[in-house]
Amino acid sequence: MPIRIAAIEVGHWHSLFDAAYLKTLAKMPDVQLVGVQDPDPAMVAQRAAQLGGPSVFTDYREMLAKTKPDFVVALGRHSAMAGIAHFLLDEGYPFLMEKPMGVNAREVRGIADKAAAKKAFAAVPLFQRYHPFVSHARRMLAEGAFGPVSHFHFRSNRASSARYVSWGSPWMLDPAVAGGGCLRNIGLHGIDLFLHLTGEDAQVAGAQLSSRAFGKGVEDYAAVLLRTPGGVLGTIEVGNTFPAQGADGEWKFSGRDALLVQQGGSVRCTTAAGEQEVAEPQAEPLAVVAVRDVLARWQSGLPPATGPEDCYRAMRVVDQAYEIARQG
């Protein structure tokens, strides 16, 4: 029998664009989309027409009661996410919820505590962790190949934030609904990788935000300096100012004895012996890999690879960065 999946607040751009979770699910032979919901009736009808015509709803509670899905994919406006997550946990639905799960770390803390208490399956697809750069870095760390680790640099400058408007999510430019701009959205991935690779928590040493490029209520560029208790430094640089489709990005993980770099999908390692490519560009989009892994873990009775607790750890740092930036 196929996995019967219902999707909440499909007006979120990741339903059909970028990560395109629902497009991925619609193509999977062992999955059936039984319902899609969004409070905007025109939006949910439009999304459904591009997904093979699942049943449409404007109330997710009604959708869940009528379709009785096996699994739920929850997208949605950031300001609505915490309420949706608590409902799913209270009703016992296993689910995948897009980051950031709320507009601040306090909201995510409540979700993480409830999910842990209920031993619920609540996945947050922090899909950059599936990149070959990350698995290679962790293998090198286990082997001691870096020597003392020095720093991590994450740069991701994406196309204009106007893409959110054209993708049906204009609320991303409203700080009250989105909880911030590129730092809350893109920067959370970089912060999560820093925490994941170092295995430590981090404090913000400095932060700058700018909305100079587009003059919107949310930032279009952010630079954050991090430091772990063990002394590893991190630089998180994110933006929505790339002047074309695509992105300008680079990740670096550096120690005394080795430098690992990801750029354009390829992964290169430099040591005193020279430079070599250690991984080719990912064959499949990372979001596709993440969705498959989430469903496989749920079916096998395993916990998700990343969940609300991981999201909280990164969100706490994001909140701290916003506060430091506001203080000047």
PDB file of N, CA and C in Angstrom, residues 82-143:
ATOM      1  N   ALA A  82       4.443  26.873  14.714  1.00  0.00           N
ATOM      2  CA  ALA A  82       4.434  26.313  16.070  1.00  0.00           C
ATOM      3  C   ALA A  82       3.058  25.755  16.412  1.00  0.00           C
ATOM      4  N   GLY A  83       2.006  26.487  16.075  1.00  0.00           N
ATOM      5  CA  GLY A  83       0.656  26.004  16.343  1.00  0.00           C
ATOM      6  C   GLY A  83       0.350  24.721  15.606  1.00  0.00           C
ATOM      7  N   ILE A  84       0.783  24.634  14.358  1.00  0.00           N
ATOM      8  CA  ILE A  84       0.573  23.419  13.558  1.00  0.00           C
ATOM      9  C   ILE A  84       1.332  22.245  14.170  1.00  0.00           C
ATOM     10  N   ALA A  85       2.590  22.489  14.547  1.00  0.00           N
ATOM     11  CA  ALA A  85       3.405  21.414  15.129  1.00  0.00           C
ATOM     12  C   ALA A  85       2.780  20.870  16.402  1.00  0.00           C
ATOM     13  N   HIS A  86       2.313  21.747  17.281  1.00  0.00           N
ATOM     14  CA  HIS A  86       1.690  21.286  18.531  1.00  0.00           C
ATOM     15  C   HIS A  86       0.431  20.471  18.245  1.00  0.00           C
ATOM     16  N   PHE A  87      -0.356  20.900  17.253  1.00  0.00           N
ATOM     17  CA  PHE A  87      -1.554  20.135  16.904  1.00  0.00           C
ATOM     18  C   PHE A  87      -1.180  18.738  16.419  1.00  0.00           C
ATOM     19  N   LEU A  88      -0.196  18.641  15.544  1.00  0.00           N
ATOM     20  CA  LEU A  88       0.213  17.339  15.019  1.00  0.00           C
ATOM     21  C   LEU A  88       0.749  16.435  16.130  1.00  0.00           C
ATOM     22  N   LEU A  89       1.516  17.011  17.048  1.00  0.00           N
ATOM     23  CA  LEU A  89       2.034  16.224  18.166  1.00  0.00           C
ATOM     24  C   LEU A  89       0.903  15.762  19.074  1.00  0.00           C
ATOM     25  N   ASP A  90      -0.046  16.650  19.360  1.00  0.00           N
ATOM     26  CA  ASP A  90      -1.161  16.291  20.247  1.00  0.00           C
ATOM     27  C   ASP A  90      -2.045  15.212  19.632  1.00  0.00           C
ATOM     28  N   GLU A  91      -2.175  15.239  18.296  1.00  0.00           N
ATOM     29  CA  GLU A  91      -3.029  14.271  17.613  1.00  0.00           C
ATOM     30  C   GLU A  91      -2.289  12.994  17.219  1.00  0.00           C
ATOM     31  N   GLY A  92      -0.979  12.965  17.418  1.00  0.00           N
ATOM     32  CA  GLY A  92      -0.215  11.745  17.182  1.00  0.00           C
ATOM     33  C   GLY A  92       0.187  11.483  15.744  1.00  0.00           C
ATOM     34  N   TYR A  93       0.232  12.517  14.911  1.00  0.00           N
ATOM     35  CA  TYR A  93       0.648  12.322  13.520  1.00  0.00           C
ATOM     36  C   TYR A  93       2.168  12.366  13.388  1.00  0.00           C
ATOM     37  N   PRO A  94       2.788  11.400  12.714  1.00  0.00           N
ATOM     38  CA  PRO A  94       4.205  11.551  12.354  1.00  0.00           C
ATOM     39  C   PRO A  94       4.298  12.594  11.254  1.00  0.00           C
ATOM     40  N   PHE A  95       5.333  13.426  11.308  1.00  0.00           N
ATOM     41  CA  PHE A  95       5.383  14.508  10.329  1.00  0.00           C
ATOM     42  C   PHE A  95       6.796  14.995  10.041  1.00  0.00           C
ATOM     43  N   LEU A  96       6.900  15.621   8.901  1.00  0.00           N
ATOM     44  CA  LEU A  96       8.072  16.398   8.489  1.00  0.00           C
ATOM     45  C   LEU A  96       7.625  17.850   8.468  1.00  0.00           C
ATOM     46  N   MET A  97       8.368  18.725   9.145  1.00  0.00           N
ATOM     47  CA  MET A  97       8.071  20.154   9.106  1.00  0.00           C
ATOM     48  C   MET A  97       9.285  20.930   8.641  1.00  0.00           C
ATOM     49  N   GLU A  98       9.077  21.803   7.682  1.00  0.00           N
ATOM     50  CA  GLU A  98      10.148  22.651   7.183  1.00  0.00           C
ATOM     51  C   GLU A  98      10.661  23.558   8.304  1.00  0.00           C
ATOM     52  N   LYS A  99      11.957  23.853   8.307  1.00  0.00           N
ATOM     53  CA  LYS A  99      12.489  24.840   9.231  1.00  0.00           C
ATOM     54  C   LYS A  99      11.862  26.206   8.924  1.00  0.00           C
ATOM     55  N   PRO A 100      11.812  27.146   9.832  1.00  0.00           N
ATOM     56  CA  PRO A 100      12.437  27.128  11.159  1.00  0.00           C
ATOM     57  C   PRO A 100      11.516  26.672  12.290  1.00  0.00           C
ATOM     58  N   MET A 101      10.318  26.182  11.998  1.00  0.00           N
ATOM     59  CA  MET A 101       9.343  25.681  12.967  1.00  0.00           C
ATOM     60  C   MET A 101       8.717  26.773  13.828  1.00  0.00           C
ATOM     61  N   GLY A 102       9.071  28.019  13.627  1.00  0.00           N
ATOM     62  CA  GLY A 102       8.530  29.120  14.422  1.00  0.00           C
ATOM     63  C   GLY A 102       9.267  30.397  14.103  1.00  0.00           C
ATOM     64  N   VAL A 103       8.896  31.465  14.774  1.00  0.00           N
ATOM     65  CA  VAL A 103       9.542  32.754  14.509  1.00  0.00           C
ATOM     66  C   VAL A 103      10.692  33.035  15.466  1.00  0.00           C
ATOM     67  N   ASN A 104      10.870  32.172  16.476  1.00  0.00           N
ATOM     68  CA  ASN A 104      11.986  32.352  17.401  1.00  0.00           C
ATOM     69  C   ASN A 104      12.290  31.033  18.099  1.00  0.00           C
ATOM     70  N   ALA A 105      13.397  31.014  18.820  1.00  0.00           N
ATOM     71  CA  ALA A 105      13.841  29.784  19.475  1.00  0.00           C
ATOM     72  C   ALA A 105      12.897  29.348  20.587  1.00  0.00           C
ATOM     73  N   ARG A 106      12.252  30.298  21.249  1.00  0.00           N
ATOM     74  CA  ARG A 106      11.329  29.936  22.326  1.00  0.00           C
ATOM     75  C   ARG A 106      10.200  29.055  21.804  1.00  0.00           C
ATOM     76  N   GLU A 107       9.653  29.402  20.635  1.00  0.00           N
ATOM     77  CA  GLU A 107       8.587  28.582  20.063  1.00  0.00           C
ATOM     78  C   GLU A 107       9.091  27.178  19.736  1.00  0.00           C
ATOM     79  N   VAL A 108      10.298  27.082  19.211  1.00  0.00           N
ATOM     80  CA  VAL A 108      10.835  25.774  18.823  1.00  0.00           C
ATOM     81  C   VAL A 108      11.178  24.945  20.056  1.00  0.00           C
ATOM     82  N   ARG A 109      11.603  25.614  21.140  1.00  0.00           N
ATOM     83  CA  ARG A 109      11.896  24.890  22.387  1.00  0.00           C
ATOM     84  C   ARG A 109      10.661  24.138  22.876  1.00  0.00           C
ATOM     85  N   GLY A 110       9.503  24.784  22.804  1.00  0.00           N
ATOM     86  CA  GLY A 110       8.267  24.132  23.230  1.00  0.00           C
ATOM     87  C   GLY A 110       7.933  22.918  22.385  1.00  0.00           C
ATOM     88  N   ILE A 111       8.169  23.016  21.078  1.00  0.00           N
ATOM     89  CA  ILE A 111       7.918  21.884  20.178  1.00  0.00           C
ATOM     90  C   ILE A 111       8.874  20.742  20.488  1.00  0.00           C
ATOM     91  N   ALA A 112      10.163  21.075  20.660  1.00  0.00           N
ATOM     92  CA  ALA A 112      11.172  20.050  20.923  1.00  0.00           C
ATOM     93  C   ALA A 112      10.880  19.304  22.228  1.00  0.00           C
ATOM     94  N   ASP A 113      10.468  20.047  23.252  1.00  0.00           N
ATOM     95  CA  ASP A 113      10.160  19.408  24.538  1.00  0.00           C
ATOM     96  C   ASP A 113       8.976  18.456  24.411  1.00  0.00           C
ATOM     97  N   LYS A 114       7.932  18.883  23.695  1.00  0.00           N
ATOM     98  CA  LYS A 114       6.750  18.031  23.552  1.00  0.00           C
ATOM     99  C   LYS A 114       7.063  16.801  22.701  1.00  0.00           C
ATOM    100  N   ALA A 115       7.824  16.994  21.614  1.00  0.00           N
ATOM    101  CA  ALA A 115       8.182  15.869  20.754  1.00  0.00           C
ATOM    102  C   ALA A 115       8.986  14.832  21.523  1.00  0.00           C
ATOM    103  N   ALA A 116       9.912  15.292  22.369  1.00  0.00           N
ATOM    104  CA  ALA A 116      10.719  14.364  23.168  1.00  0.00           C
ATOM    105  C   ALA A 116       9.859  13.632  24.192  1.00  0.00           C
ATOM    106  N   ALA A 117       8.948  14.362  24.838  1.00  0.00           N
ATOM    107  CA  ALA A 117       8.097  13.750  25.864  1.00  0.00           C
ATOM    108  C   ALA A 117       7.185  12.685  25.268  1.00  0.00           C
ATOM    109  N   LYS A 118       6.714  12.926  24.049  1.00  0.00           N
ATOM    110  CA  LYS A 118       5.798  11.991  23.408  1.00  0.00           C
ATOM    111  C   LYS A 118       6.522  10.933  22.572  1.00  0.00           C
ATOM    112  N   LYS A 119       7.857  11.059  22.489  1.00  0.00           N
ATOM    113  CA  LYS A 119       8.649  10.171  21.629  1.00  0.00           C
ATOM    114  C   LYS A 119       8.064  10.146  20.205  1.00  0.00           C
ATOM    115  N   ALA A 120       7.722  11.323  19.728  1.00  0.00           N
ATOM    116  CA  ALA A 120       7.059  11.464  18.437  1.00  0.00           C
ATOM    117  C   ALA A 120       8.060  11.474  17.294  1.00  0.00           C
ATOM    118  N   PHE A 121       7.579  11.098  16.111  1.00  0.00           N
ATOM    119  CA  PHE A 121       8.404  11.224  14.910  1.00  0.00           C
ATOM    120  C   PHE A 121       8.135  12.602  14.329  1.00  0.00           C
ATOM    121  N   ALA A 122       9.080  13.518  14.543  1.00  0.00           N
ATOM    122  CA  ALA A 122       8.981  14.895  14.062  1.00  0.00           C
ATOM    123  C   ALA A 122      10.301  15.240  13.382  1.00  0.00           C
ATOM    124  N   ALA A 123      10.298  15.250  12.063  1.00  0.00           N
ATOM    125  CA  ALA A 123      11.519  15.481  11.288  1.00  0.00           C
ATOM    126  C   ALA A 123      11.586  16.927  10.816  1.00  0.00           C
ATOM    127  N   VAL A 124      12.789  17.485  10.839  1.00  0.00           N
ATOM    128  CA  VAL A 124      13.053  18.810  10.269  1.00  0.00           C
ATOM    129  C   VAL A 124      14.159  18.605   9.240  1.00  0.00           C
ATOM    130  N   PRO A 125      13.871  18.761   7.948  1.00  0.00           N
ATOM    131  CA  PRO A 125      14.858  18.417   6.919  1.00  0.00           C
ATOM    132  C   PRO A 125      15.959  19.469   6.771  1.00  0.00           C
ATOM    133  N   LEU A 126      16.935  19.412   7.678  1.00  0.00           N
ATOM    134  CA  LEU A 126      18.116  20.271   7.553  1.00  0.00           C
ATOM    135  C   LEU A 126      19.035  19.599   6.530  1.00  0.00           C
ATOM    136  N   PHE A 127      18.604  19.716   5.265  1.00  0.00           N
ATOM    137  CA  PHE A 127      19.130  18.816   4.236  1.00  0.00           C
ATOM    138  C   PHE A 127      20.555  19.121   3.798  1.00  0.00           C
ATOM    139  N   GLN A 128      21.119  20.256   4.195  1.00  0.00           N
ATOM    140  CA  GLN A 128      22.524  20.488   3.848  1.00  0.00           C
ATOM    141  C   GLN A 128      23.444  19.467   4.520  1.00  0.00           C
ATOM    142  N   ARG A 129      22.987  18.839   5.583  1.00  0.00           N
ATOM    143  CA  ARG A 129      23.791  17.800   6.244  1.00  0.00           C
ATOM    144  C   ARG A 129      24.022  16.581   5.348  1.00  0.00           C
ATOM    145  N   TYR A 130      23.196  16.424   4.311  1.00  0.00           N
ATOM    146  CA  TYR A 130      23.343  15.269   3.421  1.00  0.00           C
ATOM    147  C   TYR A 130      24.391  15.510   2.337  1.00  0.00           C
ATOM    148  N   HIS A 131      24.994  16.673   2.319  1.00  0.00           N
ATOM    149  CA  HIS A 131      25.997  16.965   1.294  1.00  0.00           C
ATOM    150  C   HIS A 131      27.259  16.134   1.535  1.00  0.00           C
ATOM    151  N   PRO A 132      27.903  15.639   0.469  1.00  0.00           N
ATOM    152  CA  PRO A 132      29.143  14.867   0.639  1.00  0.00           C
ATOM    153  C   PRO A 132      30.219  15.622   1.422  1.00  0.00           C
ATOM    154  N   PHE A 133      30.220  16.951   1.366  1.00  0.00           N
ATOM    155  CA  PHE A 133      31.169  17.755   2.148  1.00  0.00           C
ATOM    156  C   PHE A 133      31.068  17.390   3.626  1.00  0.00           C
ATOM    157  N   VAL A 134      29.844  17.229   4.124  1.00  0.00           N
ATOM    158  CA  VAL A 134      29.634  16.989   5.546  1.00  0.00           C
ATOM    159  C   VAL A 134      30.106  15.590   5.937  1.00  0.00           C
ATOM    160  N   SER A 135      29.737  14.580   5.165  1.00  0.00           N
ATOM    161  CA  SER A 135      30.172  13.222   5.499  1.00  0.00           C
ATOM    162  C   SER A 135      31.696  13.105   5.408  1.00  0.00           C
ATOM    163  N   HIS A 136      32.289  13.784   4.418  1.00  0.00           N
ATOM    164  CA  HIS A 136      33.751  13.715   4.289  1.00  0.00           C
ATOM    165  C   HIS A 136      34.424  14.441   5.459  1.00  0.00           C
ATOM    166  N   ALA A 137      33.878  15.589   5.846  1.00  0.00           N
ATOM    167  CA  ALA A 137      34.455  16.324   6.973  1.00  0.00           C
ATOM    168  C   ALA A 137      34.376  15.509   8.258  1.00  0.00           C
ATOM    169  N   ARG A 138      33.257  14.842   8.487  1.00  0.00           N
ATOM    170  CA  ARG A 138      33.108  14.044   9.701  1.00  0.00           C
ATOM    171  C   ARG A 138      34.067  12.847   9.701  1.00  0.00           C
ATOM    172  N   ARG A 139      34.278  12.260   8.526  1.00  0.00           N
ATOM    173  CA  ARG A 139      35.241  11.160   8.441  1.00  0.00           C
ATOM    174  C   ARG A 139      36.654  11.662   8.745  1.00  0.00           C
ATOM    175  N   MET A 140      37.012  12.820   8.210  1.00  0.00           N
ATOM    176  CA  MET A 140      38.332  13.389   8.479  1.00  0.00           C
ATOM    177  C   MET A 140      38.493  13.759   9.946  1.00  0.00           C
ATOM    178  N   LEU A 141      37.420  14.257  10.555  1.00  0.00           N
ATOM    179  CA  LEU A 141      37.475  14.579  11.985  1.00  0.00           C
ATOM    180  C   LEU A 141      37.724  13.322  12.813  1.00  0.00           C
ATOM    181  N   ALA A 142      37.030  12.247  12.473  1.00  0.00           N
ATOM    182  CA  ALA A 142      37.197  10.989  13.210  1.00  0.00           C
ATOM    183  C   ALA A 142      38.611  10.450  13.082  1.00  0.00           C
ATOM    184  N   GLU A 143      39.229  10.696  11.935  1.00  0.00           N
ATOM    185  CA  GLU A 143      40.605  10.232  11.694  1.00  0.00           C
ATOM    186  C   GLU A 143      41.649  11.200  12.228  1.00  0.00           C
TER     187      GLU A 143
END
